[in-house]
C-alpha cells in the first residue's frame, strides 16, 4: 500500500506544481505605470500633433443631406442571403443572460441613419445606428467601401449607435463577444456594413443648401448613476442639432447619456428601446428624419418611470416633447464654421483582471479579447458645437468635465460612444478598485485609460475650438 500512496503523492505534487507554474506564467500585476511615460501615449500625441498642424477650419454656406437604410433583418429565411439581410435566425445583442437565444420577431424596425454636411471644401457624415455598438469589423468594412465611393476618409465618418440591447447580434467572434452578442454569424457583418454604406450614400446624394441650429435641455428625471448612486454625478443634458434644407425637409441629431436598457433581457423582439421611440416621435412631429447617438452612457441608467414597452414609450415621448418645445426657439443660420479631426489611438496592454491587483498576462487576455493595438477617436465642430466620438462606453461623469471646459470657452460639447470600435468601459479612475461589471469586468485596458482618454479628448476638442 505504501508504494501506491507514494505514487499518488508524487502525482499530486506534480499537478500542484504545474498549476502553480500555469498561474505564475498566466498572471501578472495590474499595470499602474504613468500613461504619459508610455510609448502608446507618445505615439498617439505625435499623430494628433501632426494632424492638427494641417487641419483647417471652413466657414461658408452649409449644405446638408439625409439618408436612412433599414437595418431590421428578415428572419426565418429558407437560406441565408446576407446581402439582402435574410437569415434563418439571429440572436439579440446586449444581455449575456439571454445565452444567445434567437430573436422571436420585430417589435419596431431598426435603422441606420446618416446626415451629410458640406461647408466649403470640408465634408463629413454623422451616422447613428439602432444597434448595441458598431463593431470594428463592420466599421472597417463600411469605411473601405465609402473610401472607394464617394471617396470619404475614416475621419470624415462620425459613427455612433443608440446602444439598444434589443438589436441584431451575431457580429462578434470569440468568447467575450459571443457571450453578449450571440453565436457568430459572418453574414451579419456584411448586412450591417451595407446598411451604413447605403445610408451614407443616400445622404451624400441628397446634399442641398441648408440651415443649422443646435441646443440642449436637461432631463435629470430620466437618468441615474447606476455605479455609485448619489455618491456620483450624472450628465442630465440632452443635446441636439437641427438641420433644415431649403426645401423644408428637417433632420435632427439627438444625444443623451442614459443607457438604452429600459427593455430587459426578457424582451426577445427587435427594438430600438427608448431612442427608437424618441426618433419616431420627432419624425412624426417634424416630418423629417431623427438620428440618436448614445452619449456618455458609462455608469448611466435610464429612469423611465415604467418597465418594458410602456417605459420606452413614456421616456421616448417625454424627451421628444421636451425637444419640440425647444425647437421653435432654436435659431438657424445657413453660414457656419465646420471642421473635423480624427486620430488613431494607440492602446496600452490589456489589463483584464481576475482580482483587484492581478490581471491575466496580455498574451492570455488577447485570446479572450481579440482586440487591435489601435483604436480611433474623432471630433466634429459645427459652429460653436463640438461633438467628440469615442470607442467605448464613455463615462457621463467624465463627459461633464469636458463639457465644462468647452462651455467656459463659449462652446457646447457633446461626447458620444460606440464610434466603430469597442474597448470596454472608460469610467473615472477613482472607481477602478470597485468590484462589479463596469470597473472590474469591462475596464479592459487598466487604470490609466480614463486619464489618457480625457487628455486626448480635451486636446482634440481644444484644437477644433481654437481654429
Short mmCIF file of N, CA and C in Angstrom, two decimals, residues 44 46-55 122 153-158 339-345 375-381 387-389 419 456 460-461 463-464:
data_model
loop_
_atom_site.label_atom_id
_atom_site.label_comp_id
_atom_site.label_asym_id
_atom_site.label_seq_id
_atom_site.Cartn_x
_atom_site.Cartn_y
_atom_site.Cartn_z
N UNK A 44 0.54 58.33 -29.93
CA UNK A 44 -0.76 58.95 -30.22
C UNK A 44 -0.66 60.47 -30.23
N UNK A 46 1.88 62.26 -30.88
CA UNK A 46 2.63 62.68 -32.08
C UNK A 46 1.72 62.69 -33.30
N UNK A 47 0.87 61.66 -33.43
CA UNK A 47 -0.06 61.63 -34.57
C UNK A 47 -1.07 62.77 -34.47
N UNK A 48 -1.56 63.03 -33.27
CA UNK A 48 -2.53 64.10 -33.10
C UNK A 48 -1.91 65.46 -33.42
N UNK A 49 -0.68 65.69 -32.97
CA UNK A 49 0.01 66.95 -33.27
C UNK A 49 0.20 67.12 -34.76
N UNK A 50 0.59 66.04 -35.45
CA UNK A 50 0.79 66.12 -36.90
C UNK A 50 -0.51 66.46 -37.61
N UNK A 51 -1.62 65.88 -37.13
CA UNK A 51 -2.92 66.16 -37.76
C UNK A 51 -3.36 67.60 -37.53
N UNK A 52 -3.12 68.12 -36.35
CA UNK A 52 -3.56 69.48 -36.05
C UNK A 52 -2.80 70.52 -36.86
N UNK A 53 -1.56 70.22 -37.22
CA UNK A 53 -0.76 71.19 -37.97
C UNK A 53 -1.31 71.43 -39.37
N UNK A 54 -1.98 70.42 -39.92
CA UNK A 54 -2.52 70.55 -41.28
C UNK A 54 -4.03 70.74 -41.29
N UNK A 55 -4.63 70.81 -40.11
CA UNK A 55 -6.08 70.91 -40.01
C UNK A 55 -6.54 72.34 -40.23
N UNK A 122 -14.92 71.29 -46.88
CA UNK A 122 -14.98 70.31 -45.81
C UNK A 122 -16.27 69.50 -45.89
N UNK A 153 -12.66 59.66 -46.25
CA UNK A 153 -11.67 59.14 -45.33
C UNK A 153 -12.35 58.77 -44.00
N UNK A 154 -11.68 57.95 -43.22
CA UNK A 154 -12.29 57.50 -41.96
C UNK A 154 -12.64 58.66 -41.06
N UNK A 155 -11.82 59.68 -41.00
CA UNK A 155 -12.09 60.80 -40.10
C UNK A 155 -13.31 61.61 -40.51
N UNK A 156 -13.78 61.41 -41.74
CA UNK A 156 -14.98 62.11 -42.21
C UNK A 156 -16.27 61.38 -41.85
N UNK A 157 -16.14 60.18 -41.28
CA UNK A 157 -17.32 59.35 -40.98
C UNK A 157 -17.47 59.26 -39.46
N UNK A 158 -18.43 59.97 -38.93
CA UNK A 158 -18.67 60.02 -37.49
C UNK A 158 -19.75 58.98 -37.16
N UNK A 339 -15.45 71.92 -39.08
CA UNK A 339 -14.13 71.31 -39.07
C UNK A 339 -14.26 69.89 -38.53
N UNK A 340 -13.30 69.06 -38.83
CA UNK A 340 -13.28 67.71 -38.30
C UNK A 340 -11.84 67.25 -38.15
N UNK A 341 -11.66 66.34 -37.22
CA UNK A 341 -10.32 65.87 -36.91
C UNK A 341 -10.42 64.47 -36.35
N UNK A 342 -9.57 63.56 -36.82
CA UNK A 342 -9.55 62.20 -36.31
C UNK A 342 -8.14 61.75 -36.03
N UNK A 343 -7.99 60.80 -35.11
CA UNK A 343 -6.66 60.31 -34.77
C UNK A 343 -6.73 58.84 -34.39
N UNK A 344 -5.77 58.07 -34.88
CA UNK A 344 -5.62 56.70 -34.43
C UNK A 344 -5.03 56.72 -33.02
N UNK A 345 -5.61 55.95 -32.13
CA UNK A 345 -5.22 55.96 -30.72
C UNK A 345 -4.52 54.64 -30.38
N UNK A 375 -7.03 52.07 -31.68
CA UNK A 375 -8.44 52.39 -31.86
C UNK A 375 -8.53 53.75 -32.57
N UNK A 376 -9.67 54.43 -32.40
CA UNK A 376 -9.89 55.65 -33.16
C UNK A 376 -10.73 56.62 -32.35
N UNK A 377 -10.43 57.90 -32.51
CA UNK A 377 -11.19 58.96 -31.85
C UNK A 377 -11.29 60.13 -32.83
N UNK A 378 -12.39 60.88 -32.76
CA UNK A 378 -12.54 61.98 -33.70
C UNK A 378 -13.44 63.06 -33.12
N UNK A 379 -13.42 64.21 -33.79
CA UNK A 379 -14.28 65.30 -33.39
C UNK A 379 -14.81 66.05 -34.60
N UNK A 380 -16.06 66.53 -34.48
CA UNK A 380 -16.67 67.40 -35.49
C UNK A 380 -16.99 68.73 -34.81
N UNK A 381 -16.61 69.82 -35.45
CA UNK A 381 -17.05 71.13 -34.98
C UNK A 381 -18.12 71.66 -35.93
N UNK A 387 -18.64 67.99 -31.22
CA UNK A 387 -19.03 66.61 -30.95
C UNK A 387 -17.78 65.73 -31.00
N UNK A 388 -17.59 64.91 -29.96
CA UNK A 388 -16.44 64.03 -29.86
C UNK A 388 -16.93 62.58 -29.83
N UNK A 389 -16.36 61.72 -30.67
CA UNK A 389 -16.74 60.31 -30.70
C UNK A 389 -15.69 59.47 -29.99
N UNK A 419 -18.03 54.45 -31.54
CA UNK A 419 -17.70 55.11 -32.80
C UNK A 419 -17.13 54.18 -33.87
N UNK A 456 -6.65 63.22 -24.25
CA UNK A 456 -6.75 63.22 -25.71
C UNK A 456 -7.98 63.98 -26.19
N UNK A 460 -7.96 67.31 -28.47
CA UNK A 460 -8.65 67.29 -29.77
C UNK A 460 -9.72 68.39 -29.81
N UNK A 461 -10.52 68.48 -28.75
CA UNK A 461 -11.60 69.46 -28.71
C UNK A 461 -11.06 70.89 -28.74
N UNK A 463 -8.27 71.93 -30.01
CA UNK A 463 -7.78 72.24 -31.35
C UNK A 463 -8.90 72.63 -32.28
N UNK A 464 -10.04 71.93 -32.19
CA UNK A 464 -11.19 72.28 -33.02
C UNK A 464 -11.74 73.63 -32.63
#
